[in-house]
PDB file of C-alpha atoms in Angstrom:
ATOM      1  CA  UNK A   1     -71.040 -35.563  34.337  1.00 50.00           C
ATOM      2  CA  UNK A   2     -69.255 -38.505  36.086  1.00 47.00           C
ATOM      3  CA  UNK A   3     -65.398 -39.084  36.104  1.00 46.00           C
ATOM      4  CA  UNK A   4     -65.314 -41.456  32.752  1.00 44.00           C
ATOM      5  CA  UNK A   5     -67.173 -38.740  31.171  1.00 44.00           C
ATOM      6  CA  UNK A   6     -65.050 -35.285  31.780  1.00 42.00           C
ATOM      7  CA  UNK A   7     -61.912 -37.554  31.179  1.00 44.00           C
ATOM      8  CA  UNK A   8     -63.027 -39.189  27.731  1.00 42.00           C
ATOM      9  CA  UNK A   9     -64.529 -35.622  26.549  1.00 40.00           C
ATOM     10  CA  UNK A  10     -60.728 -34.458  27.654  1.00 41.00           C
ATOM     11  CA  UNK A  11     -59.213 -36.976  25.617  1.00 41.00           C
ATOM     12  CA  UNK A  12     -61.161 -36.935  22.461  1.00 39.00           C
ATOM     13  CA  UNK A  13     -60.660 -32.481  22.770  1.00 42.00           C
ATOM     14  CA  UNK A  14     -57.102 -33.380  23.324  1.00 39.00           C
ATOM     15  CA  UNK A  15     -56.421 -35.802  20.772  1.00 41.00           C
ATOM     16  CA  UNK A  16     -58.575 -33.670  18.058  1.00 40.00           C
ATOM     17  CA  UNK A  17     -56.686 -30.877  18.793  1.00 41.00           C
ATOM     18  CA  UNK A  18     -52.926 -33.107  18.153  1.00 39.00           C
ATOM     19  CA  UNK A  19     -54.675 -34.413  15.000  1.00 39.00           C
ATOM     20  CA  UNK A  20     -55.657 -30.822  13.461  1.00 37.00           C
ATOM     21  CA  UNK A  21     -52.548 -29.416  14.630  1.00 40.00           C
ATOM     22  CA  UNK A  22     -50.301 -31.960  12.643  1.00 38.00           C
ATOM     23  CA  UNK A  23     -52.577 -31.974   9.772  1.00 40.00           C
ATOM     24  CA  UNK A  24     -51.843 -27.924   9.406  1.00 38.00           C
ATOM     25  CA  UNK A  25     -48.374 -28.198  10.145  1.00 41.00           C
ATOM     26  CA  UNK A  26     -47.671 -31.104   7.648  1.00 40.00           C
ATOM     27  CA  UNK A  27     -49.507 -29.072   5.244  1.00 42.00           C
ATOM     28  CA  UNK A  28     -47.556 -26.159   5.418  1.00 43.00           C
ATOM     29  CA  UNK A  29     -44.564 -27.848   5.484  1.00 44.00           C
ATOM     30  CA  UNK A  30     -45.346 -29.590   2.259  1.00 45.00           C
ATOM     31  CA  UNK A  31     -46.940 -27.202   0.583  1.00 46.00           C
ATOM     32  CA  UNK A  32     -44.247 -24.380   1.983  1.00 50.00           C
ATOM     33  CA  UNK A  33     -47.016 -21.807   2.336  1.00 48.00           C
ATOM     34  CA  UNK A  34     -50.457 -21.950   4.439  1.00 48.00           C
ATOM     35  CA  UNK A  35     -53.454 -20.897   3.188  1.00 51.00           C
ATOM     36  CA  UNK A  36     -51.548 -19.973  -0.463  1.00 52.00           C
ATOM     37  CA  UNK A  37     -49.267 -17.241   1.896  1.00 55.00           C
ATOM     38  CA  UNK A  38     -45.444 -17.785   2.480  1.00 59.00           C
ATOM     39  CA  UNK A  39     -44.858 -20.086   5.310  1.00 61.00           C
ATOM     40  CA  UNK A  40     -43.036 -18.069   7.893  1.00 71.00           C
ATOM     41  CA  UNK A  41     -40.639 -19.540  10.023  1.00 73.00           C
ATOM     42  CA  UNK A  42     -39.728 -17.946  13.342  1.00 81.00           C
ATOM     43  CA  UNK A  43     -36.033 -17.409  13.881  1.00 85.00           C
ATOM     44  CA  UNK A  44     -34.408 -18.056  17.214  1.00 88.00           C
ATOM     45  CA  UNK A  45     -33.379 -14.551  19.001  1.00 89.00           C
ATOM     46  CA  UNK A  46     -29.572 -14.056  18.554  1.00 85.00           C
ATOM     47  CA  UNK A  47     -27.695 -14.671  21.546  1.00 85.00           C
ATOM     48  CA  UNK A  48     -24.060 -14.204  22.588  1.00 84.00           C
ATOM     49  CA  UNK A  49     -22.836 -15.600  25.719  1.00 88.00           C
ATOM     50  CA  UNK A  50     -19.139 -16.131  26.664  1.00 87.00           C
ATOM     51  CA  UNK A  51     -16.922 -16.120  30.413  1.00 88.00           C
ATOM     52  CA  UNK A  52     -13.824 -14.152  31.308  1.00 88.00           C
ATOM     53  CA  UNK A  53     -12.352 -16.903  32.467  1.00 91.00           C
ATOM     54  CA  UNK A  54     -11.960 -18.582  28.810  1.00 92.00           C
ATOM     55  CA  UNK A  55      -9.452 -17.595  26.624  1.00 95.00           C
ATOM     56  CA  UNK A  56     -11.655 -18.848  23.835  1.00 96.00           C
ATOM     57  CA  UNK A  57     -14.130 -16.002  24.869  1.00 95.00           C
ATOM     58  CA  UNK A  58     -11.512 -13.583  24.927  1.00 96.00           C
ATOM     59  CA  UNK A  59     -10.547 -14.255  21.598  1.00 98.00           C
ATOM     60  CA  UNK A  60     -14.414 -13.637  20.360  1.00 97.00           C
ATOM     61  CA  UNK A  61     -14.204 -10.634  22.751  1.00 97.00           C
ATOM     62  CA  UNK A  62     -11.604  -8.838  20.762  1.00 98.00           C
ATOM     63  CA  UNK A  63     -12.164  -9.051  17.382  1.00 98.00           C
ATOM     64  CA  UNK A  64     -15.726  -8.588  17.922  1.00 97.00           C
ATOM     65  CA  UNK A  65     -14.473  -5.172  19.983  1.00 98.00           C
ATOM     66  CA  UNK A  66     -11.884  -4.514  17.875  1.00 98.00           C
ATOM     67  CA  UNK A  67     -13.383  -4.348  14.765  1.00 98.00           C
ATOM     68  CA  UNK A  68     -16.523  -2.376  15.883  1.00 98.00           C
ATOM     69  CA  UNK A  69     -13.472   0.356  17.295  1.00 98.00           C
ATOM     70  CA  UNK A  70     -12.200   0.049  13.618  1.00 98.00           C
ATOM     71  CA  UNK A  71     -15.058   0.023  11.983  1.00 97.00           C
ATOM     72  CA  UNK A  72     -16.044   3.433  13.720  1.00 98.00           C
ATOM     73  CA  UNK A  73     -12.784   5.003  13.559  1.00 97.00           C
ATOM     74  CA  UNK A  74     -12.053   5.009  17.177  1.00 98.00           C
ATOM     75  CA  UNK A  75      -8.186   4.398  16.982  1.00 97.00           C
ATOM     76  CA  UNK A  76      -7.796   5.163  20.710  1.00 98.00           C
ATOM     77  CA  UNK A  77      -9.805   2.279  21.256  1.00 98.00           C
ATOM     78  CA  UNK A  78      -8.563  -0.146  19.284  1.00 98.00           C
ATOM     79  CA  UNK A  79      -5.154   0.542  20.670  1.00 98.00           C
ATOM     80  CA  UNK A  80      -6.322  -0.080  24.262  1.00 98.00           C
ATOM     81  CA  UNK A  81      -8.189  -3.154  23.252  1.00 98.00           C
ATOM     82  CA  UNK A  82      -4.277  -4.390  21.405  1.00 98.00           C
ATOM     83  CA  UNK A  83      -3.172  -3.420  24.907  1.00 98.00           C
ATOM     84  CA  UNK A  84      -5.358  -5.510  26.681  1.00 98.00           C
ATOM     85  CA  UNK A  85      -6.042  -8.601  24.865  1.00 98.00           C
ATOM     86  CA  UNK A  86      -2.563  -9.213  23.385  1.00 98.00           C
ATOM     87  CA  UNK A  87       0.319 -10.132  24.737  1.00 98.00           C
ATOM     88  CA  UNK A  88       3.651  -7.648  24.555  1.00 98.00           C
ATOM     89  CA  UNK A  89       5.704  -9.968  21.910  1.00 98.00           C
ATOM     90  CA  UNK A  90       2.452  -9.980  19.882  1.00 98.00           C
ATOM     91  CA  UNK A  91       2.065  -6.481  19.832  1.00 98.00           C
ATOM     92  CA  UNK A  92       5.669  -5.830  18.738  1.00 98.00           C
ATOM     93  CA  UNK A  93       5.547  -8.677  16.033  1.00 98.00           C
ATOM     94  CA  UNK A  94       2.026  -7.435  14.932  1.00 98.00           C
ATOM     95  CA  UNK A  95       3.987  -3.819  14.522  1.00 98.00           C
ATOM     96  CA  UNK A  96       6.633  -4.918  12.219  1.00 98.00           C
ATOM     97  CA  UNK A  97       3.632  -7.070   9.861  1.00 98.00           C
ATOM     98  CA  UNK A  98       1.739  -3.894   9.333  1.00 98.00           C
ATOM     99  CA  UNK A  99       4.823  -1.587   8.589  1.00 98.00           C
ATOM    100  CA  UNK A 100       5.986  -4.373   5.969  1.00 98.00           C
ATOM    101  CA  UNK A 101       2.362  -4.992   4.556  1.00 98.00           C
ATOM    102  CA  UNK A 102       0.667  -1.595   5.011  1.00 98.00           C
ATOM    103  CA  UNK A 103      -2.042  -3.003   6.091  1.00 98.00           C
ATOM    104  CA  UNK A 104      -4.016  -3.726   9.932  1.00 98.00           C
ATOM    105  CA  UNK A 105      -2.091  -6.888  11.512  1.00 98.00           C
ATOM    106  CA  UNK A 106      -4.911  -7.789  13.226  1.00 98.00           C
ATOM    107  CA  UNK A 107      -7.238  -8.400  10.319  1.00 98.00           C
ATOM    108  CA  UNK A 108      -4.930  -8.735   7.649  1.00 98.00           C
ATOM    109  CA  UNK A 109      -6.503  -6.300   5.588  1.00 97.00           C
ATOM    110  CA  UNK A 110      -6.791  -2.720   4.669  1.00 96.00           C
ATOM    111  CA  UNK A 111     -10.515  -2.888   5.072  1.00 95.00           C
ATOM    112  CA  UNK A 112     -12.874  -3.207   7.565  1.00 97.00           C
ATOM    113  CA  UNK A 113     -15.125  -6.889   7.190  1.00 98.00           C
ATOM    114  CA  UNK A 114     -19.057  -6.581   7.449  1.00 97.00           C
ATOM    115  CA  UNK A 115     -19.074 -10.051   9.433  1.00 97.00           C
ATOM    116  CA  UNK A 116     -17.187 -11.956  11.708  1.00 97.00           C
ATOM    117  CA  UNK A 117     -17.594 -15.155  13.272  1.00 97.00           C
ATOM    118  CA  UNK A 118     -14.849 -17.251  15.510  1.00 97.00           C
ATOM    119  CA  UNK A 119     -14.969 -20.823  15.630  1.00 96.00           C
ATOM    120  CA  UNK A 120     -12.666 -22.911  18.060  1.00 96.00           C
ATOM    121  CA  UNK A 121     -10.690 -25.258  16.908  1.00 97.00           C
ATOM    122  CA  UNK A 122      -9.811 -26.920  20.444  1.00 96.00           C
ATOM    123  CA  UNK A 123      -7.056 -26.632  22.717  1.00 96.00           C
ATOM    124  CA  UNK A 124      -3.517 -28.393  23.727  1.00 95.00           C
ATOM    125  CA  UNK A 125      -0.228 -27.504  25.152  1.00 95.00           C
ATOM    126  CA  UNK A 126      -1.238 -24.804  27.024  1.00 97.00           C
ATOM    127  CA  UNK A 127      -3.342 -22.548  24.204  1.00 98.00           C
ATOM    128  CA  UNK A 128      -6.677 -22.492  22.701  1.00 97.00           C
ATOM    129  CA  UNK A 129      -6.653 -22.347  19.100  1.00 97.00           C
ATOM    130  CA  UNK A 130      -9.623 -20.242  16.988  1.00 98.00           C
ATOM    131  CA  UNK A 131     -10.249 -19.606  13.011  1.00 98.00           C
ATOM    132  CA  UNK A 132     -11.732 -16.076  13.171  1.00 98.00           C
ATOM    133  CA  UNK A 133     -13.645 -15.698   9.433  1.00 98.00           C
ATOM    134  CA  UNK A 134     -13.809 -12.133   8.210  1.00 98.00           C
ATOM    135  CA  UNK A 135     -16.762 -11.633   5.618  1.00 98.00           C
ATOM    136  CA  UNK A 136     -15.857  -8.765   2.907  1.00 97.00           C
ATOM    137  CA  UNK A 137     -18.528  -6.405   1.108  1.00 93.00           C
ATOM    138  CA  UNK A 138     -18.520  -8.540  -1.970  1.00 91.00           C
ATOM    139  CA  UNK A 139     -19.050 -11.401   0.056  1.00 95.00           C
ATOM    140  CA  UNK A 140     -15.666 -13.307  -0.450  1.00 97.00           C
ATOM    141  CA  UNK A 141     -14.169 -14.487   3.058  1.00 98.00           C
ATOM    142  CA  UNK A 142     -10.709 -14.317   4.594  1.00 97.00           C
ATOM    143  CA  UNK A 143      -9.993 -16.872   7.570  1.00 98.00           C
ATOM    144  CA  UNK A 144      -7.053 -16.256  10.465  1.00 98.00           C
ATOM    145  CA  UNK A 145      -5.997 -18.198  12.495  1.00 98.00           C
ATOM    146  CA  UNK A 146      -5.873 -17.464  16.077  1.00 98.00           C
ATOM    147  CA  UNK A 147      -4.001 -18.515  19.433  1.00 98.00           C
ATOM    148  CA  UNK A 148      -4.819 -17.846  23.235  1.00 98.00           C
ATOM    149  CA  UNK A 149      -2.417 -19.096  26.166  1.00 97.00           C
ATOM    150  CA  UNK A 150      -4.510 -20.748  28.755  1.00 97.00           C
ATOM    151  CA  UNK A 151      -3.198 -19.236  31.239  1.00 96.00           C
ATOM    152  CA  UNK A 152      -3.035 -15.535  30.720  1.00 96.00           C
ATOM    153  CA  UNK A 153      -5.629 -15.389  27.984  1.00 96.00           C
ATOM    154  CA  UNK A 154      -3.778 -12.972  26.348  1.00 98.00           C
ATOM    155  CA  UNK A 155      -3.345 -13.887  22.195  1.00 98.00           C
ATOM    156  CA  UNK A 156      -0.234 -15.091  21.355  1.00 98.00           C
ATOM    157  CA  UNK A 157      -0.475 -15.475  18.065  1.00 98.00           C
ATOM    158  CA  UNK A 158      -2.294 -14.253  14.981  1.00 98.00           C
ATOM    159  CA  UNK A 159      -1.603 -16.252  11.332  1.00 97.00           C
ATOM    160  CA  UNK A 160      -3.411 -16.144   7.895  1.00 93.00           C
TER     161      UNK A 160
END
């Protein structure tokens, strides 16, 4: 077979192959189902990836910790993870909320939330700001409102 030969069979294989590969995915995708089954579409993996440098992580970090600890009942370790991740006037302020409310300072609630999920909402004068969105078992939502100093990465402040 000479050169021109092998390389036109290659193309025609390879352009065939483009051409019946669009025509079944354009049919699926218009149609919503191949073949008269559901279309399935293949999720991305869930990842999580964050750095102990930014106090943007650490804020993710915590609740995510925290209200696993809570969640389980693990009161020892939700009081270390307080320790750690917040800072000491914090801590004392979050205290004297929960006394007055009867209720966790750190989620605002009585109850544990199914979901979670912190967004940033950027950074200035020397702290990172973050709307942490607790997801109920009735499916209504709370939102907080979060604060990180840059430099310590502890949380300095917690707000509904």
């Amino acid at each position: 077979m000479s050169k021109f030969s092998a390389r036109r069979t290659a193309s025609l294989t390879l352009a065939a192959t483009a051409v019946l590969t669009l025509a079944l995915v354009t049919t699926a995708s218009a149609n919503g189902s191949e073949g008269g089954t559901p279309a399935q579409v293949v999720a991305a993996a869930p990842a999580v990836s964050g750095s102990p440098e930014g106090a943007f992580t650490r804020i993710a970090d915590f609740y995510g910790s925290y209200i696993d600890a809570v969640y389980d009942g693990d009161g020892a370790t939700a009081d270390r993870l307080r320790a750690f991740y917040l800072s000491a006037p914090l801590q004392a302020e979050l205290r004297k909320w929960e006394e007055t409310h009867h209720a966790d300072g750190v989620l605002r609630a009585q109850n544990v939330p199914l979901q979670w999920k912190v967004t940033s909402t950027g950074s200035g004068t020397g702290r990172t700001g973050a709307t942490v969105t607790l997801t109920w078992g009735g499916g209504d939502t709370t939102k907080i409102f979060v604060q990180a100093d840059l430099a310590t990465r502890k949380i300095v402040s917690i707000r509904d």
